[in-house]
Amino acid sequence: MIDVRVGVAAALAAAAAGAPAIAGGERSLPVDCLPDAVVVWRAAEPNPAQRFGAQNLPGIVSGPPGDSAPTAGSTSVASLGDRGTMTYALTDIVIEDRPGPDFIVFENAFFVGSVPTSPADDYVIFDEPGTVEVSADGTSWIMFPYDPQALADAHGRNIDRALHLRLRGLAGITPTFTGNWTVPDDPEVWDPNGTGGVSGAGGDAFDLATVGLAEARFVRITDAGAQNGFPGAAEGFDLDALVVLHGRPVAPATADTDGDLLPDLAETRLFGTDPASPDSDGDGTDDGREVAGCRDPLSASDRPWWLARPRLWLRGTDCTEARWTFLGGGRTADLFRGDLAALVAGPEGIDLGPGVCLADDTAAVRYACDTDRPAPGSAFDYLVREGAGDYGRGSALEPRSAASGCP
């Protein structure tokens, strides 16, 4: 959404500290079922920064799953490499234990050769397993149980149906497809409406009840060392996405008349729900939990639903690099740079004033380098939006628009 880079003095101070300037996130972002931050990224040595997708972090693994074909995995991923690890944090919601799976981890596993057409068909899956741990506080961790012998049997090879079922408890073993990513797959149940019998968009689903945890705010994924992929930058667990099925918003700091954990202002300006009714569509699930599970709070449909309000991260010393959230297959973004002095707040929203369109309708999630610098004592503002329309919302959830910039 928006980050501000102050003029030359701040950039030079960051360089003197020996580290790139990094900023990102915005508290006015709406609640959704997607993670908010990557707090640990320890990819395999040597050269973890050269791992596939590393240059697009954290946005590339912070959105929904990428597009996959039955026999080809998504490239909207970041590779951990052998024994590499990554930790997600959720700040606007918690994962809570409710009946059934509570979240799904997506890797880019795929069928090798023919795709099964009936429950009787055997199959072969290209897999790169990973262990999954959860934590309520980021300090105490619990790992989902799995069969170590099954993992040993999967070392250096693709897996068949029998081994696939034995590997339950690990991520990266079930094919991922374009589809409904809010429907968990059960590999023991053939779905006649799914690709190769795989429900929803595939991935591997996890239930907090399995580890006896009532709620979680952190998820840690570690390559299990199966060494099934080709050596190189893409070796190891290829992380695609994390999607929360059962989420609960963090209690808002502002008015919440109906107690559904969505602020009244967000209900009226963002979601269109009734701030006086906790369950606007009457489907038995309160509005806050529906939004935190990426379901439409105004519909009983189980289709994925979320407001595409991408986060924006800035970094760099010699120039400004921008990275933002992956928005999903076929969705594009605009990156705008304005002058903070040109901002004008009005009763209907914020006018960003004239600016520069750095990227227009791009499918990328990264802008490599803006070499321009604000004058001393002034500042640039950077914003990203999906396709067209406003550049997100301000702290009072008023829309932002630009006098010039991206068309």
PDB file of N, CA and C in Angstrom, residues 83-167:
ATOM      1  N   ARG A  83      17.102 -28.310   3.631  1.00  0.00           N
ATOM      2  CA  ARG A  83      16.989 -27.977   5.047  1.00  0.00           C
ATOM      3  C   ARG A  83      16.741 -26.493   5.318  1.00  0.00           C
ATOM      4  N   GLY A  84      16.453 -25.712   4.296  1.00  0.00           N
ATOM      5  CA  GLY A  84      16.129 -24.306   4.508  1.00  0.00           C
ATOM      6  C   GLY A  84      14.809 -24.157   5.258  1.00  0.00           C
ATOM      7  N   THR A  85      14.597 -22.989   5.851  1.00  0.00           N
ATOM      8  CA  THR A  85      13.402 -22.783   6.660  1.00  0.00           C
ATOM      9  C   THR A  85      12.850 -21.378   6.488  1.00  0.00           C
ATOM     10  N   MET A  86      11.542 -21.240   6.733  1.00  0.00           N
ATOM     11  CA  MET A  86      10.871 -19.952   6.663  1.00  0.00           C
ATOM     12  C   MET A  86       9.761 -19.906   7.688  1.00  0.00           C
ATOM     13  N   THR A  87       9.594 -18.742   8.313  1.00  0.00           N
ATOM     14  CA  THR A  87       8.542 -18.563   9.315  1.00  0.00           C
ATOM     15  C   THR A  87       7.609 -17.435   8.913  1.00  0.00           C
ATOM     16  N   TYR A  88       6.319 -17.748   8.857  1.00  0.00           N
ATOM     17  CA  TYR A  88       5.269 -16.758   8.625  1.00  0.00           C
ATOM     18  C   TYR A  88       4.787 -16.209   9.971  1.00  0.00           C
ATOM     19  N   ALA A  89       4.356 -14.951   9.949  1.00  0.00           N
ATOM     20  CA  ALA A  89       3.659 -14.370  11.092  1.00  0.00           C
ATOM     21  C   ALA A  89       2.332 -13.793  10.634  1.00  0.00           C
ATOM     22  N   LEU A  90       1.323 -13.907  11.475  1.00  0.00           N
ATOM     23  CA  LEU A  90       0.022 -13.299  11.236  1.00  0.00           C
ATOM     24  C   LEU A  90      -0.178 -12.223  12.284  1.00  0.00           C
ATOM     25  N   THR A  91      -0.534 -11.027  11.847  1.00  0.00           N
ATOM     26  CA  THR A  91      -0.696  -9.916  12.787  1.00  0.00           C
ATOM     27  C   THR A  91      -2.139  -9.445  12.905  1.00  0.00           C
ATOM     28  N   ASP A  92      -2.919  -9.547  11.830  1.00  0.00           N
ATOM     29  CA  ASP A  92      -4.297  -9.060  11.903  1.00  0.00           C
ATOM     30  C   ASP A  92      -5.292 -10.152  12.267  1.00  0.00           C
ATOM     31  N   ILE A  93      -4.866 -11.422  12.245  1.00  0.00           N
ATOM     32  CA  ILE A  93      -5.730 -12.530  12.640  1.00  0.00           C
ATOM     33  C   ILE A  93      -4.911 -13.553  13.424  1.00  0.00           C
ATOM     34  N   VAL A  94      -5.601 -14.483  14.052  1.00  0.00           N
ATOM     35  CA  VAL A  94      -4.977 -15.690  14.587  1.00  0.00           C
ATOM     36  C   VAL A  94      -5.635 -16.875  13.893  1.00  0.00           C
ATOM     37  N   ILE A  95      -4.872 -17.953  13.727  1.00  0.00           N
ATOM     38  CA  ILE A  95      -5.462 -19.214  13.288  1.00  0.00           C
ATOM     39  C   ILE A  95      -6.096 -19.841  14.520  1.00  0.00           C
ATOM     40  N   GLU A  96      -7.349 -20.232  14.421  1.00  0.00           N
ATOM     41  CA  GLU A  96      -7.993 -20.853  15.578  1.00  0.00           C
ATOM     42  C   GLU A  96      -8.485 -22.249  15.227  1.00  0.00           C
ATOM     43  N   ASP A  97      -8.436 -23.122  16.217  1.00  0.00           N
ATOM     44  CA  ASP A  97      -8.878 -24.492  16.022  1.00  0.00           C
ATOM     45  C   ASP A  97     -10.396 -24.548  15.997  1.00  0.00           C
ATOM     46  N   ARG A  98     -10.937 -24.995  14.870  1.00  0.00           N
ATOM     47  CA  ARG A  98     -12.353 -25.282  14.733  1.00  0.00           C
ATOM     48  C   ARG A  98     -12.465 -26.636  14.040  1.00  0.00           C
ATOM     49  N   PRO A  99     -13.624 -27.231  13.955  1.00  0.00           N
ATOM     50  CA  PRO A  99     -13.735 -28.569  13.361  1.00  0.00           C
ATOM     51  C   PRO A  99     -13.154 -28.630  11.951  1.00  0.00           C
ATOM     52  N   GLY A 100     -12.294 -29.604  11.714  1.00  0.00           N
ATOM     53  CA  GLY A 100     -11.683 -29.781  10.411  1.00  0.00           C
ATOM     54  C   GLY A 100     -10.371 -29.028  10.287  1.00  0.00           C
ATOM     55  N   PRO A 101      -9.739 -29.087   9.097  1.00  0.00           N
ATOM     56  CA  PRO A 101      -8.452 -28.410   8.874  1.00  0.00           C
ATOM     57  C   PRO A 101      -8.576 -26.900   9.073  1.00  0.00           C
ATOM     58  N   ASP A 102      -7.504 -26.300   9.602  1.00  0.00           N
ATOM     59  CA  ASP A 102      -7.512 -24.875   9.932  1.00  0.00           C
ATOM     60  C   ASP A 102      -6.668 -24.024   8.987  1.00  0.00           C
ATOM     61  N   PHE A 103      -5.717 -24.633   8.282  1.00  0.00           N
ATOM     62  CA  PHE A 103      -4.942 -23.887   7.286  1.00  0.00           C
ATOM     63  C   PHE A 103      -4.348 -24.846   6.273  1.00  0.00           C
ATOM     64  N   ILE A 104      -3.938 -24.294   5.134  1.00  0.00           N
ATOM     65  CA  ILE A 104      -3.352 -25.081   4.041  1.00  0.00           C
ATOM     66  C   ILE A 104      -2.002 -24.475   3.673  1.00  0.00           C
ATOM     67  N   VAL A 105      -1.005 -25.340   3.493  1.00  0.00           N
ATOM     68  CA  VAL A 105       0.303 -24.934   2.978  1.00  0.00           C
ATOM     69  C   VAL A 105       0.391 -25.407   1.532  1.00  0.00           C
ATOM     70  N   PHE A 106       0.743 -24.493   0.642  1.00  0.00           N
ATOM     71  CA  PHE A 106       0.849 -24.809  -0.779  1.00  0.00           C
ATOM     72  C   PHE A 106       2.306 -24.812  -1.222  1.00  0.00           C
ATOM     73  N   GLU A 107       2.714 -25.905  -1.826  1.00  0.00           N
ATOM     74  CA  GLU A 107       3.991 -26.024  -2.513  1.00  0.00           C
ATOM     75  C   GLU A 107       3.646 -26.206  -3.985  1.00  0.00           C
ATOM     76  N   ASN A 108       4.605 -26.546  -4.837  1.00  0.00           N
ATOM     77  CA  ASN A 108       4.263 -26.710  -6.259  1.00  0.00           C
ATOM     78  C   ASN A 108       4.443 -28.144  -6.724  1.00  0.00           C
ATOM     79  N   ALA A 109       4.017 -29.099  -5.882  1.00  0.00           N
ATOM     80  CA  ALA A 109       4.017 -30.502  -6.275  1.00  0.00           C
ATOM     81  C   ALA A 109       3.091 -30.711  -7.476  1.00  0.00           C
ATOM     82  N   PHE A 110       3.392 -31.736  -8.298  1.00  0.00           N
ATOM     83  CA  PHE A 110       2.560 -31.994  -9.479  1.00  0.00           C
ATOM     84  C   PHE A 110       2.649 -33.470  -9.865  1.00  0.00           C
ATOM     85  N   PHE A 111       1.667 -33.913 -10.655  1.00  0.00           N
ATOM     86  CA  PHE A 111       1.660 -35.284 -11.151  1.00  0.00           C
ATOM     87  C   PHE A 111       2.741 -35.438 -12.225  1.00  0.00           C
ATOM     88  N   VAL A 112       3.395 -36.581 -12.205  1.00  0.00           N
ATOM     89  CA  VAL A 112       4.379 -36.926 -13.225  1.00  0.00           C
ATOM     90  C   VAL A 112       3.734 -37.922 -14.183  1.00  0.00           C
ATOM     91  N   GLY A 113       3.779 -37.607 -15.488  1.00  0.00           N
ATOM     92  CA  GLY A 113       3.143 -38.486 -16.462  1.00  0.00           C
ATOM     93  C   GLY A 113       1.646 -38.288 -16.473  1.00  0.00           C
ATOM     94  N   SER A 114       0.881 -39.373 -16.444  1.00  0.00           N
ATOM     95  CA  SER A 114      -0.568 -39.280 -16.558  1.00  0.00           C
ATOM     96  C   SER A 114      -1.199 -38.865 -15.237  1.00  0.00           C
ATOM     97  N   VAL A 115      -2.310 -38.150 -15.353  1.00  0.00           N
ATOM     98  CA  VAL A 115      -3.090 -37.717 -14.188  1.00  0.00           C
ATOM     99  C   VAL A 115      -4.154 -38.766 -13.917  1.00  0.00           C
ATOM    100  N   PRO A 116      -4.323 -39.211 -12.678  1.00  0.00           N
ATOM    101  CA  PRO A 116      -5.321 -40.253 -12.404  1.00  0.00           C
ATOM    102  C   PRO A 116      -6.724 -39.794 -12.782  1.00  0.00           C
ATOM    103  N   THR A 117      -7.511 -40.738 -13.283  1.00  0.00           N
ATOM    104  CA  THR A 117      -8.875 -40.416 -13.707  1.00  0.00           C
ATOM    105  C   THR A 117      -9.929 -41.141 -12.884  1.00  0.00           C
ATOM    106  N   SER A 118      -9.493 -41.981 -11.949  1.00  0.00           N
ATOM    107  CA  SER A 118     -10.439 -42.689 -11.092  1.00  0.00           C
ATOM    108  C   SER A 118      -9.733 -43.067  -9.802  1.00  0.00           C
ATOM    109  N   PRO A 119     -10.497 -43.404  -8.751  1.00  0.00           N
ATOM    110  CA  PRO A 119      -9.877 -43.791  -7.479  1.00  0.00           C
ATOM    111  C   PRO A 119      -9.028 -45.052  -7.591  1.00  0.00           C
ATOM    112  N   ALA A 120      -9.221 -45.819  -8.643  1.00  0.00           N
ATOM    113  CA  ALA A 120      -8.462 -47.058  -8.803  1.00  0.00           C
ATOM    114  C   ALA A 120      -7.097 -46.836  -9.440  1.00  0.00           C
ATOM    115  N   ASP A 121      -6.885 -45.665 -10.035  1.00  0.00           N
ATOM    116  CA  ASP A 121      -5.624 -45.398 -10.735  1.00  0.00           C
ATOM    117  C   ASP A 121      -4.502 -45.113  -9.746  1.00  0.00           C
ATOM    118  N   ASP A 122      -3.343 -45.685  -9.996  1.00  0.00           N
ATOM    119  CA  ASP A 122      -2.161 -45.270  -9.264  1.00  0.00           C
ATOM    120  C   ASP A 122      -1.654 -43.982  -9.900  1.00  0.00           C
ATOM    121  N   TYR A 123      -0.725 -43.316  -9.249  1.00  0.00           N
ATOM    122  CA  TYR A 123      -0.188 -42.074  -9.789  1.00  0.00           C
ATOM    123  C   TYR A 123       1.218 -41.875  -9.256  1.00  0.00           C
ATOM    124  N   VAL A 124       1.917 -40.909  -9.855  1.00  0.00           N
ATOM    125  CA  VAL A 124       3.255 -40.529  -9.415  1.00  0.00           C
ATOM    126  C   VAL A 124       3.274 -39.022  -9.221  1.00  0.00           C
ATOM    127  N   ILE A 125       3.807 -38.550  -8.097  1.00  0.00           N
ATOM    128  CA  ILE A 125       3.859 -37.126  -7.776  1.00  0.00           C
ATOM    129  C   ILE A 125       5.307 -36.693  -7.600  1.00  0.00           C
ATOM    130  N   PHE A 126       5.674 -35.586  -8.247  1.00  0.00           N
ATOM    131  CA  PHE A 126       6.939 -34.925  -7.933  1.00  0.00           C
ATOM    132  C   PHE A 126       6.721 -34.128  -6.654  1.00  0.00           C
ATOM    133  N   ASP A 127       7.454 -34.472  -5.612  1.00  0.00           N
ATOM    134  CA  ASP A 127       7.231 -33.856  -4.310  1.00  0.00           C
ATOM    135  C   ASP A 127       8.549 -33.401  -3.712  1.00  0.00           C
ATOM    136  N   GLU A 128       8.484 -32.374  -2.882  1.00  0.00           N
ATOM    137  CA  GLU A 128       9.627 -31.911  -2.102  1.00  0.00           C
ATOM    138  C   GLU A 128       9.103 -31.623  -0.692  1.00  0.00           C
ATOM    139  N   PRO A 129       9.090 -32.641   0.166  1.00  0.00           N
ATOM    140  CA  PRO A 129       8.399 -32.523   1.462  1.00  0.00           C
ATOM    141  C   PRO A 129       9.035 -31.494   2.384  1.00  0.00           C
ATOM    142  N   GLY A 130       8.193 -30.959   3.274  1.00  0.00           N
ATOM    143  CA  GLY A 130       8.656 -30.049   4.311  1.00  0.00           C
ATOM    144  C   GLY A 130       7.904 -30.305   5.596  1.00  0.00           C
ATOM    145  N   THR A 131       8.562 -30.081   6.727  1.00  0.00           N
ATOM    146  CA  THR A 131       7.889 -30.179   8.018  1.00  0.00           C
ATOM    147  C   THR A 131       7.168 -28.874   8.319  1.00  0.00           C
ATOM    148  N   VAL A 132       6.133 -28.956   9.132  1.00  0.00           N
ATOM    149  CA  VAL A 132       5.315 -27.792   9.489  1.00  0.00           C
ATOM    150  C   VAL A 132       5.215 -27.717  11.007  1.00  0.00           C
ATOM    151  N   GLU A 133       5.522 -26.535  11.556  1.00  0.00           N
ATOM    152  CA  GLU A 133       5.402 -26.275  12.985  1.00  0.00           C
ATOM    153  C   GLU A 133       4.525 -25.043  13.188  1.00  0.00           C
ATOM    154  N   VAL A 134       3.879 -24.976  14.346  1.00  0.00           N
ATOM    155  CA  VAL A 134       3.026 -23.836  14.675  1.00  0.00           C
ATOM    156  C   VAL A 134       3.363 -23.345  16.076  1.00  0.00           C
ATOM    157  N   SER A 135       3.080 -22.065  16.290  1.00  0.00           N
ATOM    158  CA  SER A 135       3.362 -21.447  17.584  1.00  0.00           C
ATOM    159  C   SER A 135       2.352 -20.347  17.854  1.00  0.00           C
ATOM    160  N   ALA A 136       1.980 -20.208  19.102  1.00  0.00           N
ATOM    161  CA  ALA A 136       1.095 -19.113  19.504  1.00  0.00           C
ATOM    162  C   ALA A 136       1.866 -17.840  19.790  1.00  0.00           C
ATOM    163  N   ASP A 137       3.148 -17.973  20.171  1.00  0.00           N
ATOM    164  CA  ASP A 137       3.922 -16.810  20.602  1.00  0.00           C
ATOM    165  C   ASP A 137       5.235 -16.612  19.870  1.00  0.00           C
ATOM    166  N   GLY A 138       5.588 -17.491  18.931  1.00  0.00           N
ATOM    167  CA  GLY A 138       6.852 -17.376  18.215  1.00  0.00           C
ATOM    168  C   GLY A 138       8.033 -17.912  18.989  1.00  0.00           C
ATOM    169  N   THR A 139       7.797 -18.445  20.175  1.00  0.00           N
ATOM    170  CA  THR A 139       8.868 -18.989  21.011  1.00  0.00           C
ATOM    171  C   THR A 139       8.727 -20.496  21.214  1.00  0.00           C
ATOM    172  N   SER A 140       7.540 -20.931  21.614  1.00  0.00           N
ATOM    173  CA  SER A 140       7.274 -22.358  21.822  1.00  0.00           C
ATOM    174  C   SER A 140       6.650 -22.946  20.560  1.00  0.00           C
ATOM    175  N   TRP A 141       7.265 -23.992  20.040  1.00  0.00           N
ATOM    176  CA  TRP A 141       6.852 -24.557  18.754  1.00  0.00           C
ATOM    177  C   TRP A 141       6.399 -26.003  18.912  1.00  0.00           C
ATOM    178  N   ILE A 142       5.416 -26.388  18.096  1.00  0.00           N
ATOM    179  CA  ILE A 142       4.951 -27.767  18.042  1.00  0.00           C
ATOM    180  C   ILE A 142       4.947 -28.197  16.576  1.00  0.00           C
ATOM    181  N   MET A 143       5.596 -29.339  16.296  1.00  0.00           N
ATOM    182  CA  MET A 143       5.660 -29.856  14.930  1.00  0.00           C
ATOM    183  C   MET A 143       4.528 -30.850  14.694  1.00  0.00           C
ATOM    184  N   PHE A 144       3.904 -30.759  13.511  1.00  0.00           N
ATOM    185  CA  PHE A 144       2.905 -31.750  13.139  1.00  0.00           C
ATOM    186  C   PHE A 144       3.595 -33.100  12.960  1.00  0.00           C
ATOM    187  N   PRO A 145       3.022 -34.157  13.523  1.00  0.00           N
ATOM    188  CA  PRO A 145       3.672 -35.469  13.462  1.00  0.00           C
ATOM    189  C   PRO A 145       3.631 -36.056  12.050  1.00  0.00           C
ATOM    190  N   TYR A 146       4.644 -36.848  11.738  1.00  0.00           N
ATOM    191  CA  TYR A 146       4.717 -37.553  10.462  1.00  0.00           C
ATOM    192  C   TYR A 146       5.504 -38.831  10.673  1.00  0.00           C
ATOM    193  N   ASP A 147       5.519 -39.694   9.665  1.00  0.00           N
ATOM    194  CA  ASP A 147       6.196 -40.979   9.732  1.00  0.00           C
ATOM    195  C   ASP A 147       7.627 -40.829   9.207  1.00  0.00           C
ATOM    196  N   PRO A 148       8.644 -40.872  10.076  1.00  0.00           N
ATOM    197  CA  PRO A 148      10.022 -40.708   9.610  1.00  0.00           C
ATOM    198  C   PRO A 148      10.442 -41.772   8.595  1.00  0.00           C
ATOM    199  N   GLN A 149       9.910 -42.982   8.736  1.00  0.00           N
ATOM    200  CA  GLN A 149      10.272 -44.027   7.785  1.00  0.00           C
ATOM    201  C   GLN A 149       9.713 -43.716   6.399  1.00  0.00           C
ATOM    202  N   ALA A 150       8.492 -43.184   6.369  1.00  0.00           N
ATOM    203  CA  ALA A 150       7.926 -42.796   5.078  1.00  0.00           C
ATOM    204  C   ALA A 150       8.768 -41.714   4.420  1.00  0.00           C
ATOM    205  N   LEU A 151       9.236 -40.742   5.217  1.00  0.00           N
ATOM    206  CA  LEU A 151      10.098 -39.692   4.666  1.00  0.00           C
ATOM    207  C   LEU A 151      11.406 -40.287   4.147  1.00  0.00           C
ATOM    208  N   ALA A 152      11.958 -41.223   4.885  1.00  0.00           N
ATOM    209  CA  ALA A 152      13.189 -41.883   4.426  1.00  0.00           C
ATOM    210  C   ALA A 152      12.937 -42.631   3.122  1.00  0.00           C
ATOM    211  N   ASP A 153      11.779 -43.269   3.000  1.00  0.00           N
ATOM    212  CA  ASP A 153      11.448 -44.000   1.773  1.00  0.00           C
ATOM    213  C   ASP A 153      11.239 -43.065   0.594  1.00  0.00           C
ATOM    214  N   ALA A 154      10.900 -41.795   0.871  1.00  0.00           N
ATOM    215  CA  ALA A 154      10.670 -40.817  -0.204  1.00  0.00           C
ATOM    216  C   ALA A 154      11.950 -40.111  -0.638  1.00  0.00           C
ATOM    217  N   HIS A 155      13.070 -40.391   0.027  1.00  0.00           N
ATOM    218  CA  HIS A 155      14.313 -39.679  -0.256  1.00  0.00           C
ATOM    219  C   HIS A 155      14.761 -39.919  -1.698  1.00  0.00           C
ATOM    220  N   GLY A 156      14.971 -38.813  -2.422  1.00  0.00           N
ATOM    221  CA  GLY A 156      15.526 -38.883  -3.763  1.00  0.00           C
ATOM    222  C   GLY A 156      14.633 -39.491  -4.818  1.00  0.00           C
ATOM    223  N   ARG A 157      13.326 -39.490  -4.613  1.00  0.00           N
ATOM    224  CA  ARG A 157      12.440 -40.141  -5.582  1.00  0.00           C
ATOM    225  C   ARG A 157      11.076 -39.479  -5.610  1.00  0.00           C
ATOM    226  N   ASN A 158      10.347 -39.697  -6.700  1.00  0.00           N
ATOM    227  CA  ASN A 158       8.944 -39.327  -6.750  1.00  0.00           C
ATOM    228  C   ASN A 158       8.136 -40.341  -5.944  1.00  0.00           C
ATOM    229  N   ILE A 159       6.886 -39.978  -5.629  1.00  0.00           N
ATOM    230  CA  ILE A 159       6.086 -40.841  -4.760  1.00  0.00           C
ATOM    231  C   ILE A 159       4.850 -41.355  -5.489  1.00  0.00           C
ATOM    232  N   ASP A 160       4.433 -42.583  -5.121  1.00  0.00           N
ATOM    233  CA  ASP A 160       3.204 -43.151  -5.657  1.00  0.00           C
ATOM    234  C   ASP A 160       2.080 -42.965  -4.645  1.00  0.00           C
ATOM    235  N   ARG A 161       0.904 -43.512  -4.969  1.00  0.00           N
ATOM    236  CA  ARG A 161      -0.260 -43.317  -4.109  1.00  0.00           C
ATOM    237  C   ARG A 161      -0.003 -43.817  -2.682  1.00  0.00           C
ATOM    238  N   ALA A 162       0.558 -45.019  -2.563  1.00  0.00           N
ATOM    239  CA  ALA A 162       0.750 -45.590  -1.236  1.00  0.00           C
ATOM    240  C   ALA A 162       1.680 -44.735  -0.380  1.00  0.00           C
ATOM    241  N   LEU A 163       2.782 -44.252  -0.973  1.00  0.00           N
ATOM    242  CA  LEU A 163       3.722 -43.436  -0.215  1.00  0.00           C
ATOM    243  C   LEU A 163       3.148 -42.051   0.063  1.00  0.00           C
ATOM    244  N   HIS A 164       2.362 -41.540  -0.867  1.00  0.00           N
ATOM    245  CA  HIS A 164       1.696 -40.248  -0.654  1.00  0.00           C
ATOM    246  C   HIS A 164       0.859 -40.284   0.626  1.00  0.00           C
ATOM    247  N   LEU A 165       0.098 -41.341   0.812  1.00  0.00           N
ATOM    248  CA  LEU A 165      -0.758 -41.443   1.990  1.00  0.00           C
ATOM    249  C   LEU A 165       0.072 -41.614   3.260  1.00  0.00           C
ATOM    250  N   ARG A 166       1.213 -42.268   3.169  1.00  0.00           N
ATOM    251  CA  ARG A 166       2.069 -42.461   4.345  1.00  0.00           C
ATOM    252  C   ARG A 166       2.776 -41.173   4.768  1.00  0.00           C
ATOM    253  N   LEU A 167       2.870 -40.206   3.849  1.00  0.00           N
ATOM    254  CA  LEU A 167       3.583 -38.960   4.137  1.00  0.00           C
ATOM    255  C   LEU A 167       2.702 -37.890   4.766  1.00  0.00           C
TER     256      LEU A 167
END
